[in-house]
Short mmCIF file of C-alpha atoms and ligand atoms in Angstrom, two decimals:
data_model
loop_
_atom_site.label_atom_id
_atom_site.label_comp_id
_atom_site.label_asym_id
_atom_site.label_seq_id
_atom_site.Cartn_x
_atom_site.Cartn_y
_atom_site.Cartn_z
CA UNK A 1 -102.76 104.74 -117.48
CA UNK A 2 -99.98 102.37 -116.27
CA UNK A 3 -98.22 103.76 -113.19
CA UNK A 4 -95.95 102.87 -110.28
CA UNK A 5 -97.42 103.45 -106.80
CA UNK A 6 -95.01 103.74 -103.87
CA UNK A 7 -96.32 102.19 -100.62
CA UNK A 8 -95.45 104.80 -97.97
CA UNK A 9 -95.46 102.37 -95.07
CA UNK A 10 -94.12 104.85 -92.51
CA UNK A 11 -95.59 105.58 -89.08
CA UNK A 12 -95.02 109.33 -88.88
CA UNK A 13 -95.66 112.43 -90.92
CA UNK A 14 -92.03 113.60 -90.54
CA UNK A 15 -90.62 110.35 -91.93
CA UNK A 16 -93.09 110.33 -94.82
CA UNK A 17 -92.53 113.94 -95.86
CA UNK A 18 -88.73 113.60 -95.52
CA UNK A 19 -88.93 110.58 -97.84
CA UNK A 20 -91.13 112.39 -100.39
CA UNK A 21 -88.89 115.48 -100.29
CA UNK A 22 -86.24 113.42 -102.12
CA UNK A 23 -88.41 113.32 -105.23
CA UNK A 24 -87.66 116.64 -106.84
CA UNK A 25 -88.53 115.60 -110.40
CA UNK A 26 -91.46 113.34 -111.25
CA UNK A 27 -93.89 113.17 -108.27
CA UNK A 28 -94.73 109.53 -107.53
CA UNK A 29 -98.25 108.14 -107.03
CA UNK A 30 -98.30 107.35 -103.30
CA UNK A 31 -100.16 104.69 -101.31
CA UNK A 32 -101.26 105.72 -97.81
CA UNK A 33 -102.25 102.73 -95.70
CA UNK A 34 -103.94 102.23 -92.35
CA UNK A 35 -100.80 102.79 -90.28
CA UNK A 36 -100.06 106.26 -91.57
CA UNK A 37 -103.73 107.29 -91.84
CA UNK A 38 -104.56 106.20 -88.30
CA UNK A 39 -101.37 107.82 -86.96
CA UNK A 40 -101.75 111.17 -88.73
CA UNK A 41 -105.42 111.47 -89.71
CA UNK A 42 -106.81 113.03 -92.89
CA UNK A 43 -104.33 115.93 -92.75
CA UNK A 44 -101.58 113.68 -94.08
CA UNK A 45 -103.67 113.07 -97.21
CA UNK A 46 -104.23 116.81 -97.73
CA UNK A 47 -100.56 117.58 -97.19
CA UNK A 48 -99.27 114.96 -99.64
CA UNK A 49 -101.93 115.94 -102.19
CA UNK A 50 -100.94 119.60 -101.88
CA UNK A 51 -97.38 118.58 -102.81
CA UNK A 52 -98.64 117.33 -106.15
CA UNK A 53 -98.81 113.55 -105.58
CA UNK A 54 -101.65 111.28 -106.65
CA UNK A 55 -102.92 109.20 -103.72
CA UNK A 56 -104.20 105.64 -103.30
CA UNK A 57 -105.89 105.57 -99.88
CA UNK A 58 -105.65 101.90 -98.91
CA UNK A 59 -108.11 101.54 -96.02
CA UNK A 60 -109.89 98.36 -97.22
CA UNK A 61 -113.38 99.21 -95.94
CA UNK A 62 -115.61 96.26 -94.95
CA UNK A 63 -118.85 96.87 -93.01
CA UNK A 64 -122.61 97.00 -93.60
CA UNK A 65 -123.54 98.87 -96.81
CA UNK A 66 -125.01 101.90 -95.03
CA UNK A 67 -121.88 102.44 -92.93
CA UNK A 68 -119.58 102.00 -95.92
CA UNK A 69 -121.67 104.42 -98.02
CA UNK A 70 -121.41 107.09 -95.31
CA UNK A 71 -117.70 106.51 -94.68
CA UNK A 72 -116.96 106.72 -98.42
CA UNK A 73 -118.94 109.93 -98.61
CA UNK A 74 -116.57 111.42 -96.00
CA UNK A 75 -113.53 110.13 -97.92
CA UNK A 76 -114.87 111.62 -101.18
CA UNK A 77 -114.03 115.08 -99.78
CA UNK A 78 -110.36 114.15 -99.39
CA UNK A 79 -109.71 114.29 -103.14
CA UNK A 80 -107.79 111.00 -103.29
CA UNK A 81 -107.29 109.33 -106.68
CA UNK A 82 -107.96 105.72 -105.69
CA UNK A 83 -109.38 103.88 -102.67
CA UNK A 84 -110.63 100.39 -101.85
CA UNK A 85 -113.02 97.98 -100.10
CA UNK A 86 -113.08 94.24 -99.38
CA UNK A 87 -115.05 92.34 -102.03
CA UNK A 88 -116.11 89.99 -99.19
CA UNK A 89 -118.55 92.74 -98.12
CA UNK A 90 -120.81 91.62 -101.04
CA UNK A 91 -122.04 93.32 -104.21
CA UNK A 92 -124.51 95.44 -102.20
CA UNK A 93 -121.72 96.80 -100.03
CA UNK A 94 -119.54 97.59 -103.05
CA UNK A 95 -122.47 99.37 -104.76
CA UNK A 96 -123.01 101.40 -101.58
CA UNK A 97 -119.30 102.28 -101.49
CA UNK A 98 -119.47 103.54 -105.07
CA UNK A 99 -122.56 105.64 -104.31
CA UNK A 100 -120.93 107.18 -101.25
CA UNK A 101 -117.73 107.94 -103.11
CA UNK A 102 -119.44 109.68 -106.04
CA UNK A 103 -119.46 113.46 -105.56
CA UNK A 104 -122.51 115.60 -106.42
CA UNK A 105 -120.87 116.60 -109.73
CA UNK A 106 -120.55 112.90 -110.71
CA UNK A 107 -116.75 112.68 -110.30
CA UNK A 108 -115.15 110.10 -108.01
CA UNK A 109 -111.81 108.45 -107.24
CA UNK A 110 -111.10 105.02 -108.73
CA UNK A 111 -112.59 102.30 -106.53
CA UNK A 112 -111.05 98.84 -106.40
CA UNK A 113 -111.70 95.73 -104.33
CA UNK A 114 -109.47 93.37 -102.37
CA UNK A 115 -110.39 89.81 -103.43
CA UNK A 116 -108.57 87.43 -101.08
CA UNK A 117 -105.60 88.87 -99.20
CA UNK A 118 -102.34 87.36 -100.43
CA UNK A 119 -101.65 86.38 -96.81
CA UNK A 120 -104.63 83.97 -96.90
CA UNK A 121 -103.66 80.51 -98.10
CA UNK A 122 -106.10 78.22 -99.88
CA UNK A 123 -105.88 75.77 -96.99
CA UNK A 124 -106.81 78.39 -94.34
CA UNK A 125 -109.54 79.88 -96.53
CA UNK A 126 -111.15 76.46 -96.80
CA UNK A 127 -110.58 75.32 -93.20
CA UNK A 128 -111.20 78.60 -91.29
CA UNK A 129 -113.53 80.53 -93.59
CA UNK A 130 -115.37 77.42 -94.84
CA UNK A 131 -115.02 78.54 -98.45
CA UNK A 132 -115.01 75.26 -100.36
CA UNK A 133 -113.83 76.59 -103.73
CA UNK A 134 -110.22 76.91 -104.86
CA UNK A 135 -108.47 80.22 -104.17
CA UNK A 136 -108.36 81.01 -107.91
CA UNK A 137 -112.10 80.39 -108.34
CA UNK A 138 -112.76 82.57 -105.27
CA UNK A 139 -110.60 85.39 -106.62
CA UNK A 140 -112.26 85.17 -110.06
CA UNK A 141 -115.75 85.24 -108.50
CA UNK A 142 -114.94 88.15 -106.15
CA UNK A 143 -113.48 90.08 -109.09
CA UNK A 144 -116.66 89.41 -111.11
CA UNK A 145 -118.73 90.65 -108.16
CA UNK A 146 -116.64 93.84 -108.03
CA UNK A 147 -117.27 94.34 -111.76
CA UNK A 148 -121.02 93.71 -111.31
CA UNK A 149 -121.07 96.39 -108.60
CA UNK A 150 -119.48 98.86 -111.03
CA UNK A 151 -116.01 99.01 -109.47
CA UNK A 152 -112.96 99.79 -111.58
CA UNK A 153 -110.80 96.79 -110.68
CA UNK A 154 -109.15 94.74 -107.96
CA UNK A 155 -105.96 94.48 -105.94
CA UNK A 156 -104.37 91.10 -106.57
CA UNK A 157 -101.05 89.32 -106.75
CA UNK A 158 -99.34 89.85 -110.11
CA UNK A 159 -99.69 86.13 -110.68
CA UNK A 160 -103.49 86.49 -110.49
CA UNK A 161 -103.74 89.51 -112.82
CA UNK A 162 -104.08 87.29 -115.89
CA UNK A 163 -106.87 85.26 -114.27
CA UNK A 164 -108.75 88.46 -113.40
CA UNK A 165 -108.33 89.92 -116.90
CA UNK A 166 -109.56 86.64 -118.42
CA UNK A 167 -112.74 86.74 -116.31
CA UNK A 168 -113.46 90.46 -116.25
CA UNK A 169 -111.92 91.81 -119.45
CA UNK A 170 -108.78 93.77 -120.26
CA UNK A 171 -110.36 97.07 -119.22
CA UNK A 172 -110.92 95.89 -115.63
CA UNK A 173 -107.96 97.23 -113.66
CA UNK A 174 -105.47 95.15 -111.72
CA UNK A 175 -103.36 96.78 -109.01
CA UNK A 176 -100.55 94.47 -108.00
CA UNK A 177 -98.20 94.48 -104.99
CA UNK A 178 -95.53 91.80 -104.49
CA UNK A 179 -93.00 93.47 -106.81
CA UNK A 180 -89.25 92.82 -106.56
CA UNK A 181 -86.30 93.57 -108.84
CA UNK A 182 -84.77 90.47 -110.40
CA UNK A 183 -81.56 90.94 -108.36
CA UNK A 184 -83.20 91.65 -104.95
CA UNK A 185 -84.41 89.85 -101.79
CA UNK A 186 -88.06 88.75 -101.55
CA UNK A 187 -88.44 89.90 -97.87
CA UNK A 188 -91.69 88.37 -96.53
CA UNK A 189 -93.45 88.37 -99.92
CA UNK A 190 -94.00 84.96 -101.49
CA UNK A 191 -95.82 85.39 -104.79
CA UNK A 192 -93.62 88.03 -106.39
CA UNK A 193 -92.63 89.25 -109.81
CA UNK A 194 -90.48 91.98 -111.40
CA UNK A 195 -91.85 95.30 -112.72
CA UNK A 196 -91.07 94.19 -116.29
CA UNK A 197 -92.95 90.89 -115.87
CA UNK A 198 -95.91 92.70 -114.21
CA UNK A 199 -96.12 94.81 -117.35
CA UNK A 200 -96.14 91.72 -119.59
CA UNK A 201 -98.86 90.11 -117.45
CA UNK A 202 -101.03 93.19 -117.89
CA UNK A 203 -100.98 94.90 -114.46
CA UNK A 204 -102.28 98.45 -114.66
CA UNK A 205 -100.60 99.69 -111.48
CA UNK A 206 -97.81 98.12 -109.44
CA UNK A 207 -97.53 98.86 -105.72
CA UNK A 208 -93.90 98.92 -104.61
CA UNK A 209 -92.83 99.34 -100.98
CA UNK A 210 -89.46 98.26 -99.62
CA UNK A 211 -87.64 97.94 -102.97
CA UNK A 212 -88.01 101.75 -103.09
CA UNK A 213 -88.46 102.90 -99.46
CA UNK A 214 -85.53 100.83 -98.14
CA UNK A 215 -83.24 101.41 -101.14
CA UNK A 216 -79.97 103.29 -100.68
CA UNK A 217 -81.15 105.64 -103.41
CA UNK A 218 -84.99 105.59 -103.40
CA UNK A 219 -85.30 107.98 -106.33
CA UNK A 220 -83.05 105.79 -108.51
CA UNK A 221 -85.02 102.68 -107.45
CA UNK A 222 -88.31 104.41 -108.28
CA UNK A 223 -86.98 105.50 -111.67
CA UNK A 224 -85.86 101.93 -112.36
CA UNK A 225 -89.40 100.71 -111.60
CA UNK A 226 -90.83 103.30 -113.99
CA UNK A 227 -88.39 102.33 -116.75
CA UNK A 228 -89.16 98.63 -116.37
CA UNK A 229 -92.93 98.95 -115.88
CA UNK A 230 -93.97 101.99 -117.89
CA UNK A 231 -91.02 102.17 -120.23
CA UNK A 232 -90.17 105.78 -119.35
O1 C5P B 1 -92.61 96.40 -99.18
P1 C5P B 1 -93.52 95.72 -100.18
O2 C5P B 1 -93.17 96.04 -101.62
O3 C5P B 1 -93.67 94.25 -99.90
O4 C5P B 1 -94.93 96.41 -99.90
C1 C5P B 1 -96.11 96.05 -100.58
C2 C5P B 1 -97.26 96.91 -100.14
O5 C5P B 1 -98.45 96.37 -100.71
C3 C5P B 1 -97.50 96.94 -98.63
O6 C5P B 1 -98.05 98.24 -98.32
C4 C5P B 1 -98.51 95.86 -98.40
O7 C5P B 1 -99.31 96.08 -97.28
C5 C5P B 1 -99.35 95.99 -99.67
N1 C5P B 1 -100.11 94.78 -100.03
C6 C5P B 1 -99.51 93.55 -100.28
N2 C5P B 1 -100.29 92.46 -100.62
C7 C5P B 1 -101.62 92.60 -100.72
C8 C5P B 1 -102.24 93.83 -100.50
C9 C5P B 1 -101.43 94.91 -100.15
O8 C5P B 1 -98.29 93.43 -100.20
N3 C5P B 1 -102.34 91.57 -101.09
#
């Protein structure tokens, strides 16, 4: 199940497809985020899917349960492999998301939850959001809520993957961004780790952006991630 997901953080279809055209061998699992989806619409998902890539549609839905159920029902027709919601929307909202995403034949993409964004510090969470608990307790509780709602896992920093597995079990998936090669710059990421370390910690999927998209040879960088994380 372990896999490397490339974050295609591009703003146009041309740039994205030109980037993906480089991958003539193994077709990477691709993350499409808000920027690309809002710029190009659902057609970009269909086009990338038709080229043989698996897709993580990272739209982080967060609204009332009825709206999320209906939005997920629309997304269920796009044939993506993974999508997500904010755990802050509550267990009811996550249950509604799962219902909406499940197709009439019972199949559905993987559904994961964002616990606390890695850009939210403990200090801001407590002062601005009035959440009195520690960030780790909040992440553990949100992950448990996602499990209660029937979701498959959470997005979290690689350094939180162990905490989540301890609370929710080894089968509960962790999808971890914040990945850098040992010999590379951190960019704006703070809590980072290498693909090899993410594997040791027990991440199920790593999400890698700039170390691949901005590399001189993106295919070689992707293959290095696969070697270190999957071992192939
Ligand atoms: O370029 P880089 O490897 O930092 O990209 C990481 C990707 O993962 C980006 O698309 C970023 O938005 C996403 N992400 C993250 N931290 C989170 C959730 C998503 O870096 N907590």
